[in-house]
Coordinates of C-alpha atoms and ligand atoms in Angstrom, one line a residue:
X1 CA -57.0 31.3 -26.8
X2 CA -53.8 29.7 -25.0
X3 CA -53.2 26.0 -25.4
X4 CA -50.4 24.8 -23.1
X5 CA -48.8 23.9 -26.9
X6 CA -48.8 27.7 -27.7
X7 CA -47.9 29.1 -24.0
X8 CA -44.6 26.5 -24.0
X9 CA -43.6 28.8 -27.3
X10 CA -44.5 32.0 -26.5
X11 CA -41.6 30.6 -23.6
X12 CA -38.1 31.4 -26.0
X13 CA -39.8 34.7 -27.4
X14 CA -40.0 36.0 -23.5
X15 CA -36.8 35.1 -23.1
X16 CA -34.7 37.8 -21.6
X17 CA -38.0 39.8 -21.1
X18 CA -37.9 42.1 -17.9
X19 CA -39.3 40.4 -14.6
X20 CA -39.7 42.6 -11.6
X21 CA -37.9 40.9 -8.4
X22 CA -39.0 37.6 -7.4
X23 CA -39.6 37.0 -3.8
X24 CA -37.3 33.6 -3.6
X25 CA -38.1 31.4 -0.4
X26 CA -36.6 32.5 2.7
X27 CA -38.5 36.0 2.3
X28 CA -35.7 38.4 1.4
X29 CA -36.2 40.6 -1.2
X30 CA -33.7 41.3 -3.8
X31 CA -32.2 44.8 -3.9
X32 CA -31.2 43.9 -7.8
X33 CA -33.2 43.9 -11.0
X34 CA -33.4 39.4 -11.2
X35 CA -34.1 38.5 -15.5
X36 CA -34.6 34.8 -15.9
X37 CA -34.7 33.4 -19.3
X38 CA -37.7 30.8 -18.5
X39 CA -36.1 28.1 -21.0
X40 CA -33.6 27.7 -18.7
X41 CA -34.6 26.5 -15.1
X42 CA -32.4 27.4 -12.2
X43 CA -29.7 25.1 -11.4
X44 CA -28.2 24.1 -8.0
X45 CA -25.6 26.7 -8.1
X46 CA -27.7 29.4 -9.2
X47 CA -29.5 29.0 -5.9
X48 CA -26.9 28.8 -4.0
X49 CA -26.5 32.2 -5.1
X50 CA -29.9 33.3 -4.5
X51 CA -29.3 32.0 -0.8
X52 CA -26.3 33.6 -0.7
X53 CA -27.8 37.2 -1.4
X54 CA -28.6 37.6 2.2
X55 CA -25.0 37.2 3.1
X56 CA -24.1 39.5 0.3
X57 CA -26.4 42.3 1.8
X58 CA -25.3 42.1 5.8
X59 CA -21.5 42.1 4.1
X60 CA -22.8 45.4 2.2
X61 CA -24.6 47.1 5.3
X62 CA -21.6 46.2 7.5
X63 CA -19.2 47.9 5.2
X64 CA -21.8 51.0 4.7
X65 CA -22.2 51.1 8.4
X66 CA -18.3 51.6 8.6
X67 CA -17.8 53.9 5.6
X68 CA -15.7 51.7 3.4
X69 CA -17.8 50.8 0.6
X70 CA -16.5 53.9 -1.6
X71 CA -20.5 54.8 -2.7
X72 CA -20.9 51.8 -3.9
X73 CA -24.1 49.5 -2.5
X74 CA -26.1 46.9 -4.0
X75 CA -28.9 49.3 -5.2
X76 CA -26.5 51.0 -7.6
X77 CA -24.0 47.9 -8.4
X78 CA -23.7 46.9 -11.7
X79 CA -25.5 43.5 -12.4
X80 CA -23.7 40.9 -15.0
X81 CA -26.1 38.6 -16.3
X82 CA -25.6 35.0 -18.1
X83 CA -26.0 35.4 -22.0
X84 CA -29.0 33.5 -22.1
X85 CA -30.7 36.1 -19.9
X86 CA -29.9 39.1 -22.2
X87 CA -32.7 39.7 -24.8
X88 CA -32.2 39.1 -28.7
X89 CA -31.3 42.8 -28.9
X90 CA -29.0 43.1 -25.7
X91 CA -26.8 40.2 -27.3
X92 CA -26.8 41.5 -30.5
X93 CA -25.3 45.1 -28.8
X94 CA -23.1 43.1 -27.4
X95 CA -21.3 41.3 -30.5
X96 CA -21.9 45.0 -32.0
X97 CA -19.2 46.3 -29.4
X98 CA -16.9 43.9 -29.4
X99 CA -16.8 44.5 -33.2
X100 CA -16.3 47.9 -32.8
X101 CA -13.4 47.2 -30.7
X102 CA -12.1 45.2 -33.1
X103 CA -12.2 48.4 -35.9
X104 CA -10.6 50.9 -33.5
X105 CA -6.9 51.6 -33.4
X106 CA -4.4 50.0 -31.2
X107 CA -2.9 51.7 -27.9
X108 CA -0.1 49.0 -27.3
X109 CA 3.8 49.6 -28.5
X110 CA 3.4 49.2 -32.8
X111 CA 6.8 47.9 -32.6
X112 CA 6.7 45.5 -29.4
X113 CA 3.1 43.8 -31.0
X114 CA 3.2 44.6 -35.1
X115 CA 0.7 41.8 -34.8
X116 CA -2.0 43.7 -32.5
X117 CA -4.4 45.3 -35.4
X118 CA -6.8 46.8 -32.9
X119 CA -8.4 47.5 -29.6
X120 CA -10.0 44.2 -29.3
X121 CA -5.6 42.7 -29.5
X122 CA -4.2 44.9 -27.1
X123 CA -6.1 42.9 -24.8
X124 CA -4.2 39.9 -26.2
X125 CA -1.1 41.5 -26.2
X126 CA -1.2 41.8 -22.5
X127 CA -2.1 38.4 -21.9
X128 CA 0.2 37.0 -23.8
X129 CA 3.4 38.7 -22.5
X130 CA 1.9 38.4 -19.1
X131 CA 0.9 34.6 -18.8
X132 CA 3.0 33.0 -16.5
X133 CA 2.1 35.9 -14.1
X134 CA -1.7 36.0 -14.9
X135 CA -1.8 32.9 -14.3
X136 CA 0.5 32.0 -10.8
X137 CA -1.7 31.9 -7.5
X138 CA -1.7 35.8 -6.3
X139 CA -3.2 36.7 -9.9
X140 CA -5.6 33.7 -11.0
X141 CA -8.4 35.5 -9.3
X142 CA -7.8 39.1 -9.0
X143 CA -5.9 40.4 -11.8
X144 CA -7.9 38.0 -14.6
X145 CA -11.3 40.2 -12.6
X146 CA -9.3 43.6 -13.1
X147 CA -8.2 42.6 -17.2
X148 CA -12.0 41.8 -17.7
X149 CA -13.6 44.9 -16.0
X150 CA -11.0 46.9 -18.4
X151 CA -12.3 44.9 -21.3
X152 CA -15.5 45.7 -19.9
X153 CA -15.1 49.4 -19.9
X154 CA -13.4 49.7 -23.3
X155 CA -16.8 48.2 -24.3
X156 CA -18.3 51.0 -22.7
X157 CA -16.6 53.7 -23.1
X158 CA -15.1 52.9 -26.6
X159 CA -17.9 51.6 -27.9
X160 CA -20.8 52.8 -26.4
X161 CA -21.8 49.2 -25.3
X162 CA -24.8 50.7 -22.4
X163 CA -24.5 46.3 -20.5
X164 CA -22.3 44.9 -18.5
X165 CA -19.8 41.6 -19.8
X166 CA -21.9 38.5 -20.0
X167 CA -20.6 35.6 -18.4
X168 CA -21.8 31.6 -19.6
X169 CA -23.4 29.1 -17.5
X170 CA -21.9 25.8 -18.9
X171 CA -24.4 24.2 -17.7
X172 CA -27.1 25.3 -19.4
X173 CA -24.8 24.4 -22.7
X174 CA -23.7 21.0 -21.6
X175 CA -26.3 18.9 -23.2
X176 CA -26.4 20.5 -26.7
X177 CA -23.8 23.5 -27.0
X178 CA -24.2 23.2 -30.9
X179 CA -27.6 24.2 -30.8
X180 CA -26.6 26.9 -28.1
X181 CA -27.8 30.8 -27.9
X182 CA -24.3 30.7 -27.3
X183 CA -22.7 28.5 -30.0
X184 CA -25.6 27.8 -32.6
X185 CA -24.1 30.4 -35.6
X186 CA -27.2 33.0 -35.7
X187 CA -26.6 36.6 -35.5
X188 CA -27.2 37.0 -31.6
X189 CA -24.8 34.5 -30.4
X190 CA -20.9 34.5 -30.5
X191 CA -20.8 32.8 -34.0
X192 CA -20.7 28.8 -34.5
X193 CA -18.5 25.7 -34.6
X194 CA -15.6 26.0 -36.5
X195 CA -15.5 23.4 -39.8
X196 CA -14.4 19.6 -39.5
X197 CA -10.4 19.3 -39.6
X198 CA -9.4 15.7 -39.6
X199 CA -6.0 16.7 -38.2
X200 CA -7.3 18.6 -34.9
X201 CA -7.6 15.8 -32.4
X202 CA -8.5 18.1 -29.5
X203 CA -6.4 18.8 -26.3
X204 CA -3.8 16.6 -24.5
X205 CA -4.2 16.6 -20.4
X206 CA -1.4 14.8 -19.1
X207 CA -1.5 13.0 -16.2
X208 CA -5.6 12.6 -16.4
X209 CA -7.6 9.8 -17.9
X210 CA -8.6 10.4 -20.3
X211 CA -5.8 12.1 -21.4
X212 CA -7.0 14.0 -24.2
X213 CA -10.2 16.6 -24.7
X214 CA -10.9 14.4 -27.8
X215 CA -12.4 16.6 -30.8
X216 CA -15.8 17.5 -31.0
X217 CA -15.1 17.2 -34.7
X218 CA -14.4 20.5 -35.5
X219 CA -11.3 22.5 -35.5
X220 CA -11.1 24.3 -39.3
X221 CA -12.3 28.3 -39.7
X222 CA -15.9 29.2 -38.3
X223 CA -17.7 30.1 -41.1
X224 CA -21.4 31.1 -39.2
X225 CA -22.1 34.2 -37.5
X226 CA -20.8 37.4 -36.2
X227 CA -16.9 36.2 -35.9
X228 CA -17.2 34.1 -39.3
X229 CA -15.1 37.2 -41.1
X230 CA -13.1 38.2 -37.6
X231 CA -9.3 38.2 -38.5
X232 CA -6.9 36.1 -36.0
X233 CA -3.5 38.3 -36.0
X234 CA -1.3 37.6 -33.1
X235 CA -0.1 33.8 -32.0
X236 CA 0.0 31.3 -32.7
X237 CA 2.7 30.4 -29.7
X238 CA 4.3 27.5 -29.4
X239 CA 1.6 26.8 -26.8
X240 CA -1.1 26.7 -29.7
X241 CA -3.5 23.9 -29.9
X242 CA -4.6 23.7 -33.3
X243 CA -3.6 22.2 -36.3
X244 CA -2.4 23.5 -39.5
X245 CA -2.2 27.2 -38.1
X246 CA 0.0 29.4 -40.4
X247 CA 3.3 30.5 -38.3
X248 CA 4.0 33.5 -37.0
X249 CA 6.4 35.6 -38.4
X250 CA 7.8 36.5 -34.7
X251 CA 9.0 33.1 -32.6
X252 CA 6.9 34.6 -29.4
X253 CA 4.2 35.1 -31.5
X254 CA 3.8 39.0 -31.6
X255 CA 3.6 39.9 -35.1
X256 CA 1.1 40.4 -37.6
X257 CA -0.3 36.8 -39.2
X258 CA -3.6 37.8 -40.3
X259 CA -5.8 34.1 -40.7
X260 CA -9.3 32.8 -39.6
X261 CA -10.8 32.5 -36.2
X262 CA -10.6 28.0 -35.5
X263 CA -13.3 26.7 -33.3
X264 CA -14.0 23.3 -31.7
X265 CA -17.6 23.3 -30.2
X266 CA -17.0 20.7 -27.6
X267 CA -19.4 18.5 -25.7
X268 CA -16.5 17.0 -23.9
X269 CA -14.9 20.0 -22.5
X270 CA -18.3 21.5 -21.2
X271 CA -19.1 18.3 -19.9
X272 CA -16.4 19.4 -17.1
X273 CA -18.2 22.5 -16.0
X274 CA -21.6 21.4 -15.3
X275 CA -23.1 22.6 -12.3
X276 CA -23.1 19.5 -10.2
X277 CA -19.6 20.1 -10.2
X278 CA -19.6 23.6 -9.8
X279 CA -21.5 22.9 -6.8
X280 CA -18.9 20.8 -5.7
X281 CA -16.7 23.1 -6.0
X282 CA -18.5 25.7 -3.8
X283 CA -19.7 23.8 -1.2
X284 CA -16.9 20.6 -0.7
X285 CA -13.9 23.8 -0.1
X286 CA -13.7 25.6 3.0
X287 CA -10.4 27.2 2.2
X288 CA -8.8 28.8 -0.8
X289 CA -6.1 25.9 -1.5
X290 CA -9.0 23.7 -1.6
X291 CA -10.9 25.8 -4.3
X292 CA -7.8 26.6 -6.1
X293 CA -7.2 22.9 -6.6
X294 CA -10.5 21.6 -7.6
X295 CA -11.0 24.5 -9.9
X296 CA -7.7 23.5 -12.0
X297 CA -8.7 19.9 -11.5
X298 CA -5.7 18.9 -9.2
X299 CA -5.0 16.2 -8.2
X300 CA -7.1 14.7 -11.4
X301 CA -10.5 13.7 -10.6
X302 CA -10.4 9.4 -10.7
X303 CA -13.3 8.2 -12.4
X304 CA -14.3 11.2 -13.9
X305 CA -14.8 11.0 -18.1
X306 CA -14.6 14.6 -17.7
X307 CA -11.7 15.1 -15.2
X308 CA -10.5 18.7 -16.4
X309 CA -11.7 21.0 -13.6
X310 CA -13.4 23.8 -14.2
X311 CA -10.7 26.4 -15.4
X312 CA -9.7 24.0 -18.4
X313 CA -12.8 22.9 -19.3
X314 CA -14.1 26.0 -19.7
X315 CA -11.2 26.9 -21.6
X316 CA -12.1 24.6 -24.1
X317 CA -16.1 25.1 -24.7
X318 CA -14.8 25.9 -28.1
X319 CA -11.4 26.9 -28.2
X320 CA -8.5 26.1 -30.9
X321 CA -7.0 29.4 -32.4
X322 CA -6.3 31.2 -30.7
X323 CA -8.7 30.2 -28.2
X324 CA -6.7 27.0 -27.4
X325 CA -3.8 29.1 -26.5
X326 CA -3.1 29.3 -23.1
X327 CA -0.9 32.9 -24.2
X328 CA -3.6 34.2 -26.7
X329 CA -6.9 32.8 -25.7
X330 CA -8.4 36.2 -25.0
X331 CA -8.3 36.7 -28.9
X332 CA -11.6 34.7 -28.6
X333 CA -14.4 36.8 -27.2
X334 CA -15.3 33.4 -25.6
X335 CA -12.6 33.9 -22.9
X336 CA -14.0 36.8 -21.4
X337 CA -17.5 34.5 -21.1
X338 CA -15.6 31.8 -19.1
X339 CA -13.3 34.0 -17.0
X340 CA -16.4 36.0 -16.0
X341 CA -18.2 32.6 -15.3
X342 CA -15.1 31.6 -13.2
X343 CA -15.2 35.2 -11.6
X344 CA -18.9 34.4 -10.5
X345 CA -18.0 31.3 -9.1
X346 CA -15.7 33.0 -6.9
X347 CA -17.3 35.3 -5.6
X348 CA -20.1 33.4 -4.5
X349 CA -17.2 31.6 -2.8
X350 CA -16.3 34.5 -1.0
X351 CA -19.3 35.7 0.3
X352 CA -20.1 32.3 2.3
X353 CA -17.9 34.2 4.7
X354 CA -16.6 37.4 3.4
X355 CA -14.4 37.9 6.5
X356 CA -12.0 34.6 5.9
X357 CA -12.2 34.5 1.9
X358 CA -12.3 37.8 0.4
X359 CA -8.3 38.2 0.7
X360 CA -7.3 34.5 0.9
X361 CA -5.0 33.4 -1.2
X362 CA -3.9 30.2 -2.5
X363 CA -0.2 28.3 -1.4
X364 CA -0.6 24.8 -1.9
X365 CA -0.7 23.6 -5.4
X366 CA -1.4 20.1 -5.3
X367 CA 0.2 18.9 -8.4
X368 CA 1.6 22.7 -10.0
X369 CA -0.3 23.0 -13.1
X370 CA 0.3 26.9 -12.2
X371 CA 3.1 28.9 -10.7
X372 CA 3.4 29.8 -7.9
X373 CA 5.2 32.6 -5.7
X374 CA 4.7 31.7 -2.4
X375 CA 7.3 33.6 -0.8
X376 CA 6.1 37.5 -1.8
X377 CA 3.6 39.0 0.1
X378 CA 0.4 39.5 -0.9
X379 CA -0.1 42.8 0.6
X380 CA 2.8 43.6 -1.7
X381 CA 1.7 42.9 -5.2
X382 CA 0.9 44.9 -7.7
X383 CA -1.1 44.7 -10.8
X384 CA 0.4 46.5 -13.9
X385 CA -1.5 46.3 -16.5
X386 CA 0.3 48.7 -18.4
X387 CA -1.3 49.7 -21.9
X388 CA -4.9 49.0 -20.5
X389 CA -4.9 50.5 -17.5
X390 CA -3.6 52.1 -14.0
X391 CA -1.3 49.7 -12.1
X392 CA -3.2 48.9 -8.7
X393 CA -2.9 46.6 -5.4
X394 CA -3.7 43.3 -5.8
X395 CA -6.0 43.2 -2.8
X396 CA -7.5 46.2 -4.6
X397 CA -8.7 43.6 -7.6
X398 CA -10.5 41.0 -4.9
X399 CA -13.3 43.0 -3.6
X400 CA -16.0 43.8 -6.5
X401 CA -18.3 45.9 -4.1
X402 CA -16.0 49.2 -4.0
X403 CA -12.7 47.3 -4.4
X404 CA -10.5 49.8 -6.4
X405 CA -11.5 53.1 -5.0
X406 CA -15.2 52.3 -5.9
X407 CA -14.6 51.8 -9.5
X408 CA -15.6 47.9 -9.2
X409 CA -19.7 48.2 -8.3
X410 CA -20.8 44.9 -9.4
X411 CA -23.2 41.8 -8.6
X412 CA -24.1 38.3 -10.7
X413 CA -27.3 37.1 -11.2
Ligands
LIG1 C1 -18.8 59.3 -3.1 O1 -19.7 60.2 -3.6 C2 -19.6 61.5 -3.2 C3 -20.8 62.3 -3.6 O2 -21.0 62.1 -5.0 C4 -18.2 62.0 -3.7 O3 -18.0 63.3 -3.2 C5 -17.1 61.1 -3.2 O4 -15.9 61.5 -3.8 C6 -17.4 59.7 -3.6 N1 -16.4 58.8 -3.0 C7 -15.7 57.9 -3.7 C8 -14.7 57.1 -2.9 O5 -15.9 57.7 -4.8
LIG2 C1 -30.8 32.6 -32.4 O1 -30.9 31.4 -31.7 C2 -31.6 31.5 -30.4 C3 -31.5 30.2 -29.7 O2 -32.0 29.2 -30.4 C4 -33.1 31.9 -30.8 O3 -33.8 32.1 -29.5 C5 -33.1 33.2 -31.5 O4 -34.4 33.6 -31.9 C6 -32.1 33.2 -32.7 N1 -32.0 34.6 -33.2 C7 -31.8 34.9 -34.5 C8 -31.5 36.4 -34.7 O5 -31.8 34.1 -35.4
LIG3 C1 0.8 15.0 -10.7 O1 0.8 14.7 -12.1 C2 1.6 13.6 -12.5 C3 1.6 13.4 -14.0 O2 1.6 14.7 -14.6 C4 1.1 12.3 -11.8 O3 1.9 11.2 -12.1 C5 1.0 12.5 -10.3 O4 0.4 11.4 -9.7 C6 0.3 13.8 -9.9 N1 0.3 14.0 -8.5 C7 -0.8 14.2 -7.8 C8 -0.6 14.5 -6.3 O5 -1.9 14.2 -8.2
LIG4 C1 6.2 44.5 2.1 O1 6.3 45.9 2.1 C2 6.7 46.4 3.4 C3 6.6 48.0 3.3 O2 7.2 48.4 2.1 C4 8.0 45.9 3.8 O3 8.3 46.4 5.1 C5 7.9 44.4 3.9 O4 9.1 43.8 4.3 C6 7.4 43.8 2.6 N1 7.2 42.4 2.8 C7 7.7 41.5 1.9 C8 7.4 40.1 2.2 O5 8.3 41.8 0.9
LIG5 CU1 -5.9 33.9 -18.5

C-alpha cells in the first residue's frame, strides 16, 4: 500500500523516467519527447518556454512552407535536456564520454599546444588562443553554440555518447548546489567541491558591489567523483583565478603542466543565475543590446548581493582551475553545462520573434566588459574553428533549426 510518505520517495527514483507528452495549458501539443524530473518543479522560465513552443512551431512550418529548413523539423530535432532530467544511467554515459575523450589522442598542432594531452584539450586549445574573439559581440552567441555542438559531436561520434550535451538550470542548484545531482560528488554527477584552500578568496568583479564572488570555501583539488583523478594540463594564464596553481612552463599557457582539477562549489555565484533573473532577462529586453548587457551584468545591477549577470555567474557555479579562467575554462566539463544553459536562454529569446532576433546582433556595450568590432559586417564573418571543425558563416551558427546546412536540428526542454 502507498502512504503519501512512500509515494514522496518513490519521487527521486522516477526521476528522469520517460513521460509521454504533457498537454500544457493553452492546448498545444508538443511535437517533442517532454522528461521532467518531478523533484524539481517548473520554474518561471521554463514556462516561458513551454509558451513559447507555439511560436517555435509557426517559425518551423513557415520555414518548411518555404523550403529552408534543410530536413530539419521539430519531429526529428535533437532535444537537449537539463542534467537533472537525464536518468541515473543517461548521466553516468555521459561522464563515461567525456572520459573517453579525455583518453583519446589529440588533433591540435603537438608543437603549438605540448600542453593539450587529448581530445577533451583541443577544445581548450581553441578557446584559449581564441578568447578575445570568442568572446567580442559577433561571437558571444553563435560561435560559443558552433564550439559546443562540435564538442557535442566528438561525444558522439568519438565516443559513442547515443544524448545530446546537457545544459544546467542554476536555478534548481541555487539553494543547495553542494548537495546537487550536479555538484554533490556521486558517480552520476560532474564530481564534487573542490577541498578548503585558505588562500583562494574567490573572484574579484570590479566596479560591482560587492566586488568579489567571495569563496564558497573551497578552492584546493576535487577529490569526489568522476573528475577527482582528471589531470589539468594546459593554463594556467595569467588570467587564472586560483591560488597556488603550479606555473606553466609556456608564458601563454600552452604547454604541458599536468596537476589536479580546483573547484569552488559556490552558493554566491549561482545565486546570480536564478530564474527570477533569467526571466528578467527574457522578458525586460526587446532588443539584442539590451540582452547582451543584462546577461554580462552591465551596467552593475545596484542593490543586488548577487550583481554578476548571468554569463559570470554561471561561470563561476564552481570554477577555479581552470574553470576560473576566462582563456581555459572549457578544461572544466562544467563550461559546456553553462554555455549550453546560456545557449537556451537565447534562443528562447529569439523565438519571441524569430523575424527581428534570430540575426540581431549586439553594438552597444554599456560598460565594455567584452570587445567589441562594431565596424565589420556581420554578414561578413566567419567562424574558423580550425582543428575542430569546418570554418562557416557566422549567421550560419545563429539558427539551431537547420542553421549550417541542416547540421544544427535541435530544441531545449
Ligand atoms: C534532405 O533530405 C533529402 C532526402 O534524404 C536529401 O536528398 C537532401 O540532400 C537533404 N537536404 C539537406 C539540405 O540536407
Ligand atoms: C547521486 O545523487 C543523486 C542526487 O542526490 C541521487 O538521486 C542518485 O541516486 C545518486 N546516485 C548515485 C549513483 O549515488
Ligand atoms: C563602468 O565600470 C566602472 C568601473 O569599472 C564604473 O566606474 C562605471 O560607473 C561603469 N559605467 C557604467 C555606465 O556602468
Ligand atoms: C562584405 O562583403 C561584400 C562582398 O564581398 C563586400 O562588397 C562588402 O563591402 C563587405 N562589407 C564590409 C562591411 O566589409
Ligand atoms: Cu567562452
Amino acid at each position: 500500500m502507498l502512504t503519501i510518505g512512500s509515494t514522496l520517495l518513490l519521487l527521486p527514483l522516477l526521476a528522469g523516467a520517460r513521460a509521454a507528452a504533457v498537454l500544457p495549458s493553452g492546448g498545444y501539443v508538443s511535437k517533442i519527447e517532454i522528461v521532467r524530473n518531478p523533484v524539481y518543479p517548473l520554474d518561471v522560465v521554463d514556462k516561458f518556454e513551454e509558451a513559447t513552443m507555439p511560436k517555435v512551431d509557426d517559425y518551423m512550418t513557415k520555414k518548411i512552407a518555404a523550403g529552408k529548413n534543410n530536413n530539419c523539423t521539430l519531429e526529428t530535432a535533437a532535444v537537449r535536456r537539463e542534467w537533472s532530467d537525464l536518468s541515473e544511467t543517461q548521466r553516468q554515459e555521459y561522464v563515461a564520454a567525456i572520459k573517453c575523450l579525455m583518453k583519446l589522442p589529440p588533433k591540435s598542432d603537438k608543437t603549438r599546444f605540448p600542453g593539450a594531452l587529448n581530445r577533451y584539450d583541443d577544445f581548450v586549445a581553441y578557446h584559449m588562443t581564441h578568447a578575445m574573439q570568442l568572446h567580442d559581440n559577433m561571437h558571444l552567441f553563435g560561435a560559443h553554440k558552433y564550439y559546443v555542438w562540435l564538442f557535442e559531436e566528438a561525444l558522439r561520434n568519438e565516443c559513442g555518447y547515443t544524448g545530446y550535451q546537457p545544459y544546467m538550470n542554476y536555478d534548481r542548484y541555487s539553494k543547495d548546489p553542494f548537495n546537487s545531482p550536479l555538484l554533490n560528488g556521486n558517480a552520476s554527477s560532474l564530481g564534487g567541491n573542490g577541498k578548503p584552500d585558505p588562500a583562494y578568496k574567490g573572484v574579484s568583479q570590479p566596479g560591482r558591489t560587492p566586488n568579489i564572488i567571495a569563496s564558497g570555501g573551497g578552492g584546493g583539488c576535487v577529490t569526489e567523483g568522476p573528475f577527482s583523478d582528471m589531470v589539468v594540463s594546459l593554463g594556467p594564464t595569467a588570467m587564472s583565478t586560483g591560488a597556488n596553481i603550479p606555473k606553466n612552463p609556456r608564458s601563454d599557457g600552452t604547454g604541458s603542466n599536468p596537476r589536479c582539477l580546483r573547484r569552488d562549489v559556490n552558493r554566491n555565484a549561482v545565486m546570480g543565475a536564478t530564474a527570477d533573473r533569467a526571466y528578467s532577462l527574457l522578458t525586460k529586453n526587446d532588443d539584442i543590446d539590451g540582452f547582451y548587457n543584462q546577461l554580462l551584468g552591465t551596467p552593475p545591477p545596484r542593490n543586488d548581493p548577487y550583481p554578476w549577470g548571468i554569463h559570470t555567474a554561471g561561470h563561476y557555479v564552481a570554477a577555479v582551475d581552470p574553470g576560473g579562467d576566462p582563456f581555459t575554462s572549457p578544461g572544466d566539463p562544467l563550461f559546456y553545462f553553462h554555455h549550453t544553459s546560456l545557449d537556451r536562454l537565447w534562443w528562447i529569446w529569439t523565438m519571441q520573434d524569430p523575424t527581428n532576433r534570430l540575426y540581431a546582433i549586439p553594438f552597444v556595450n554599456t560598460n565594455m566588459t567584452m570587445p567589441m568590432r562594431r565596424a565589420v559586417d556581420p554578414h561578413n564573418v566567419t567562424v574558423d574553428m580550425e582543428w575542430l571543425g569546418p570554418a562557416i558563416k557566422l549567421f550560419e551558427t545563429h539558427d539551431q533549426l537547420g542553421g549550417n546546412n541542416g547540421a544544427f536540428c535541435y530544441v531545449y526542454v
